[in-house]
Coordinates of C-alpha atoms in Angstrom, one line a residue:
Chain A
M29 CA -9.8 43.6 65.4
K30 CA -8.6 41.0 68.0
K31 CA -11.1 38.6 66.6
I32 CA -9.3 38.7 63.2
I33 CA -5.7 38.8 64.5
F34 CA -5.9 35.8 66.8
P35 CA -7.0 33.3 64.1
I36 CA -4.4 34.7 61.6
V37 CA -1.6 34.5 64.1
S38 CA -2.6 30.9 65.1
V39 CA -2.7 29.8 61.4
V40 CA 0.7 31.3 60.8
L41 CA 2.2 29.7 63.9
V42 CA 0.8 26.3 63.0
A43 CA 2.0 26.6 59.4
A44 CA 5.5 27.6 60.6
A45 CA 5.6 24.6 63.0
I46 CA 4.6 22.2 60.3
G47 CA 7.1 23.7 57.9
Y48 CA 9.9 23.5 60.6
Y49 CA 9.0 19.8 61.3
M50 CA 8.9 18.9 57.6
F51 CA 12.3 20.6 57.0
N52 CA 13.9 18.7 59.9
K53 CA 12.0 15.5 59.6
P54 CA 14.0 12.4 60.4
H55 CA 15.4 10.1 57.8
R56 CA 13.4 7.0 57.0
D57 CA 14.2 4.0 59.3
V58 CA 13.9 0.8 57.3
A59 CA 14.8 -1.2 60.3
S60 CA 11.6 -0.3 62.0
E61 CA 9.4 -1.2 59.0
R62 CA 7.9 -4.6 58.4
A63 CA 9.4 -6.5 55.4
I64 CA 6.7 -6.9 52.7
Y65 CA 8.6 -9.6 50.7
T66 CA 10.9 -12.4 51.7
F67 CA 13.4 -14.0 49.3
E68 CA 16.3 -16.3 49.0
D69 CA 19.2 -14.3 47.4
Q70 CA 19.2 -16.1 44.0
Q71 CA 15.4 -15.9 43.8
L72 CA 15.5 -12.1 44.2
N73 CA 18.3 -11.8 41.6
Q74 CA 16.3 -13.9 39.1
L75 CA 13.2 -11.8 39.5
L76 CA 15.1 -8.5 38.9
S77 CA 17.4 -9.8 36.1
K78 CA 14.5 -11.3 34.1
N79 CA 12.0 -8.5 34.3
F80 CA 13.5 -5.5 36.1
D81 CA 10.9 -2.9 35.2
S82 CA 7.8 -4.7 36.5
A83 CA 9.6 -6.2 39.5
F84 CA 11.1 -2.8 40.5
S85 CA 7.8 -1.0 40.1
V86 CA 6.4 -3.3 42.8
M87 CA 9.4 -3.8 45.1
G88 CA 11.6 -0.7 44.5
D89 CA 12.2 1.3 47.7
Q90 CA 10.4 -1.4 49.7
P91 CA 11.7 -3.2 52.8
I92 CA 12.6 -6.8 51.8
E93 CA 14.1 -9.7 53.7
V94 CA 16.7 -11.6 51.8
S95 CA 18.6 -14.7 53.0
G96 CA 21.7 -16.3 51.8
E97 CA 25.3 -17.3 52.4
I98 CA 27.9 -14.4 52.7
K99 CA 30.3 -14.7 49.7
S100 CA 32.3 -11.5 50.4
I101 CA 32.5 -8.6 52.8
E102 CA 33.6 -5.3 51.3
G103 CA 33.7 -1.5 51.8
D104 CA 35.7 0.8 54.0
H105 CA 33.8 -0.2 57.1
N106 CA 33.1 -3.8 56.0
N107 CA 29.5 -2.8 55.7
L108 CA 28.9 -4.2 52.2
I109 CA 27.6 -7.8 52.3
V110 CA 27.7 -9.8 49.1
L111 CA 25.4 -12.8 48.9
N112 CA 24.7 -14.8 45.8
G113 CA 23.7 -12.2 43.3
V114 CA 22.7 -9.7 45.9
V115 CA 24.7 -6.8 47.5
V116 CA 23.5 -5.2 50.7
Q117 CA 24.9 -2.0 52.3
L118 CA 24.4 -2.4 56.1
Q119 CA 23.4 0.3 58.6
D120 CA 25.9 1.1 61.3
N121 CA 26.3 -1.0 64.4
Q122 CA 25.3 -4.4 63.0
P123 CA 26.3 -7.7 64.6
A124 CA 29.7 -9.0 63.3
V125 CA 29.3 -11.5 60.5
L126 CA 31.8 -13.7 58.6
I127 CA 32.2 -15.0 55.1
G128 CA 30.3 -18.3 54.9
D129 CA 27.7 -17.3 57.5
H130 CA 24.1 -17.8 56.5
V131 CA 22.2 -14.6 57.2
T132 CA 18.8 -13.0 56.8
I133 CA 19.0 -9.2 56.1
K134 CA 16.2 -6.7 56.1
A135 CA 16.9 -3.9 53.7
R136 CA 15.5 -1.5 51.1
L137 CA 15.7 -2.4 47.4
T138 CA 17.5 0.3 45.5
G139 CA 18.1 -1.2 42.1
F140 CA 19.9 -3.8 40.0
D141 CA 23.5 -3.4 39.1
D142 CA 24.1 -4.6 35.5
L143 CA 27.9 -4.4 35.8
F144 CA 27.9 -7.3 38.3
M145 CA 24.3 -8.5 37.6
E146 CA 23.4 -8.1 41.3
A147 CA 20.4 -6.8 43.1
K148 CA 21.3 -3.8 45.3
L149 CA 19.9 -3.0 48.7
D150 CA 20.8 -0.5 51.4
Q151 CA 19.9 0.4 55.1
G152 CA 20.3 -3.3 55.9
T153 CA 20.0 -4.8 59.3
I154 CA 21.0 -8.4 60.2
Q155 CA 17.9 -10.3 61.4
P156 CA 18.1 -12.5 64.4
K157 CA 18.0 -16.2 63.6
N158 CA 14.8 -18.1 64.3
E159 CA 15.9 -21.1 66.4
Chain B
M4 CA 52.8 -31.0 20.8
R5 CA 50.8 -28.3 18.9
L6 CA 47.8 -28.9 21.1
L7 CA 50.0 -28.5 24.2
I8 CA 51.4 -25.2 23.0
L9 CA 47.9 -24.0 22.1
S10 CA 46.5 -24.9 25.5
L11 CA 49.5 -23.2 27.1
I12 CA 48.9 -20.0 25.2
I13 CA 45.2 -20.1 26.1
T14 CA 45.9 -20.7 29.8
L15 CA 48.6 -18.0 29.9
S16 CA 46.5 -15.4 28.1
S17 CA 43.4 -16.0 30.3
T18 CA 45.6 -15.7 33.4
L19 CA 46.9 -12.3 32.1
N20 CA 43.4 -11.1 31.3
A21 CA 42.2 -12.2 34.8
Q22 CA 44.9 -10.0 36.4
S23 CA 44.2 -7.0 34.3
K24 CA 40.7 -6.2 35.5
W25 CA 40.0 -4.2 38.6
F26 CA 36.7 -3.7 40.5
T27 CA 34.9 -2.1 43.4
R28 CA 31.4 -2.3 44.8
S29 CA 32.0 0.4 47.4
G30 CA 33.1 3.3 45.3
Q31 CA 32.1 6.8 46.4
I32 CA 30.4 9.5 44.4
K33 CA 29.7 12.8 46.1
F34 CA 28.0 15.8 44.7
Y35 CA 27.9 19.3 45.9
S36 CA 25.7 22.3 45.0
S37 CA 26.7 25.7 46.3
T38 CA 24.6 28.9 46.1
P39 CA 24.5 31.9 48.3
V40 CA 21.2 30.7 49.7
E41 CA 22.2 27.1 50.5
D42 CA 24.9 24.4 50.2
I43 CA 23.7 20.9 49.4
E44 CA 25.8 17.7 49.6
A45 CA 24.9 14.1 49.0
I46 CA 27.1 10.9 49.1
N47 CA 26.7 7.4 47.7
N48 CA 29.2 4.8 49.1
S49 CA 28.0 1.8 47.1
V50 CA 29.0 2.7 43.6
S51 CA 30.2 -0.3 41.4
S52 CA 32.9 0.1 38.9
V53 CA 35.0 -2.2 36.6
L54 CA 38.3 -1.1 35.0
D55 CA 40.0 -3.1 32.3
Q56 CA 43.7 -2.3 32.5
A57 CA 44.4 -3.9 29.1
T58 CA 41.9 -2.0 27.1
G59 CA 41.3 1.1 29.2
N60 CA 37.6 0.4 29.3
I61 CA 36.0 1.8 32.5
Q62 CA 32.4 1.5 33.7
F63 CA 30.5 2.9 36.7
S64 CA 27.0 2.3 38.0
A65 CA 25.3 4.0 40.9
E66 CA 21.8 3.6 42.4
I67 CA 20.2 7.1 42.7
K68 CA 18.2 6.1 45.8
S69 CA 21.5 5.4 47.6
F70 CA 22.6 9.1 47.6
V71 CA 22.3 10.2 51.3
F72 CA 21.5 13.9 52.1
E73 CA 21.8 15.6 55.5
K74 CA 18.1 16.5 55.4
A75 CA 15.5 13.8 54.8
L76 CA 13.3 16.3 53.0
M77 CA 16.0 17.2 50.5
Q78 CA 16.6 13.5 49.8
E79 CA 12.9 13.0 49.2
H80 CA 12.7 15.9 46.8
F81 CA 15.9 14.8 45.0
N82 CA 14.4 11.3 44.4
E83 CA 10.7 12.2 43.7
N84 CA 10.8 15.6 42.0
Y85 CA 14.2 15.9 40.3
M86 CA 15.8 12.5 39.6
E87 CA 12.5 10.6 39.4
S88 CA 14.4 7.6 40.8
D89 CA 11.4 5.2 40.6
E90 CA 11.5 5.6 36.8
Y91 CA 15.3 6.1 36.4
P92 CA 16.9 4.2 39.3
Q93 CA 20.4 4.2 38.0
A94 CA 23.2 6.5 36.8
K95 CA 25.8 5.0 34.5
F96 CA 29.0 5.8 32.9
A97 CA 30.8 3.7 30.2
G98 CA 33.9 5.0 28.6
K99 CA 37.6 4.6 28.0
I100 CA 40.9 5.9 29.5
T101 CA 42.5 7.5 26.4
N102 CA 46.1 7.7 27.7
M103 CA 46.4 4.3 29.4
N104 CA 49.9 3.9 28.0
E105 CA 51.1 6.7 30.3
V106 CA 50.3 4.7 33.4
D107 CA 53.2 2.6 34.6
W108 CA 51.6 -0.2 36.5
S109 CA 54.9 -1.4 37.9
T110 CA 55.8 1.9 39.6
P111 CA 53.7 3.2 42.5
G112 CA 52.7 6.8 42.1
D113 CA 50.1 9.2 40.8
Y114 CA 49.2 9.3 37.1
E115 CA 46.9 11.8 35.4
V116 CA 44.4 10.1 33.1
M117 CA 41.9 11.3 30.5
I118 CA 38.5 9.6 30.5
E119 CA 36.0 9.9 27.7
G120 CA 32.6 8.3 27.5
K121 CA 28.9 8.3 27.9
L122 CA 27.2 9.5 31.1
T123 CA 23.6 8.5 31.6
I124 CA 21.6 10.3 34.3
H125 CA 17.8 10.6 34.5
G126 CA 17.5 8.5 31.3
E127 CA 19.5 11.0 29.3
T128 CA 22.9 10.2 27.8
Q129 CA 25.7 12.8 27.2
E130 CA 29.3 12.5 26.0
V131 CA 31.7 13.7 28.7
K132 CA 35.5 14.2 28.9
V133 CA 36.9 14.1 32.4
K134 CA 40.4 14.4 33.9
G135 CA 41.2 12.0 36.7
T136 CA 44.1 10.7 38.7
F137 CA 45.1 7.0 39.2
R138 CA 47.2 6.2 42.2
V139 CA 49.0 2.9 41.7
V140 CA 49.6 1.6 45.2
D141 CA 50.6 -2.0 44.6
A142 CA 49.6 -5.1 42.7
S143 CA 46.4 -5.4 44.8
S144 CA 45.3 -1.8 45.1
L145 CA 44.6 1.0 42.7
K146 CA 42.9 4.3 43.7
A147 CA 41.1 6.6 41.3
K148 CA 39.8 10.1 41.7
A149 CA 38.0 12.5 39.4
E150 CA 36.2 15.8 39.7
F151 CA 33.8 17.3 37.2
K152 CA 30.7 19.4 36.8
V153 CA 27.3 18.4 35.6
K154 CA 24.5 20.7 34.5
P155 CA 21.1 19.4 35.5
E156 CA 19.4 20.8 32.4
D157 CA 21.7 18.7 30.1
Y158 CA 20.0 15.6 31.6
K159 CA 16.5 17.1 31.5
I160 CA 16.3 17.5 35.2
S161 CA 13.8 20.4 35.7
I162 CA 14.1 22.5 38.8
P163 CA 11.0 24.5 39.7
D164 CA 11.4 28.3 39.9
I165 CA 10.5 28.3 43.6
V166 CA 13.8 26.5 44.5
R167 CA 15.9 27.7 41.5
E168 CA 18.0 30.0 43.7
K169 CA 18.8 27.2 46.1
I170 CA 20.3 24.8 43.5
A171 CA 23.5 25.5 41.6
K172 CA 23.4 25.7 37.8
E173 CA 26.4 23.4 37.7
I174 CA 26.7 20.6 40.3
S175 CA 30.2 19.5 41.3
V176 CA 30.7 15.8 41.3
T177 CA 33.6 14.0 43.0
V178 CA 34.4 10.3 42.3
N179 CA 36.6 8.3 44.6
M180 CA 37.3 4.6 43.9
E181 CA 39.5 2.1 45.6
Y182 CA 39.9 -0.9 43.2
K183 CA 40.9 -4.4 43.9
P184 CA 42.0 -7.0 41.3
L185 CA 39.0 -8.8 39.8
K186 CA 39.5 -12.6 40.1
R187 CA 37.1 -14.7 38.2

């Protein structure tokens, strides 16, 4: 009898542990991922505005680095950075930036806003300048 | 002389038009599903919207992937299994305020508005009528709020039987916008 109970109990415990981990698994951390594409702001905008479906099927949800000059800073916590044709929602605790600064931001591509004709990204982190 | 008057009219009318549009890129849409088994909430803080004060036309656009859940697993299921956000990355609304004449733009205060239009979620479009509130703050700030219910089945969002008890038949949606004047 013991020979049967032990394996069954172990399987149940392992399954419960996996289930518990899956239920409480941490959110994705785009900041720790390597960017798979690098673009200038307008370049990214053009790609998405001209052929959204094929571009998004490749780059959607992926970490991307986008560079450009800050045109506007919006949102309750000033965490929405508007570049030329690109809007990025930043993660918390990012270095302070100003309108006119040239920045490189790593973020996840979430879509293309056809109200403002802008590429949209979130979970953005300001990348250190290569000097 | 005629040319001068004409150019004056054009300049004046374009100035008026420029002042009558409002926008935001950081609007909030929240949804809430409540059942005896589980309460689920998700928030999107980067919703875009444009409102034309002159015509009453109003539009919203929200990226589905930008809805944030407390649990990562729920967010994953929401995107992959229910909303299929790789295929349908955006939810949209385009409609009109039908009682725009009842809003006194020169007097700060709350005004009840009726909004009618087309809501597109998961690639499916439905006609909706929603009551909302405009709060006229001053010439540079307008707040808007609306609450309504959405049935997932109306938008062909299928919920597997195994989780059926955990997801409400009607999802409550709350919209909160803080508009600024659109200067072009």
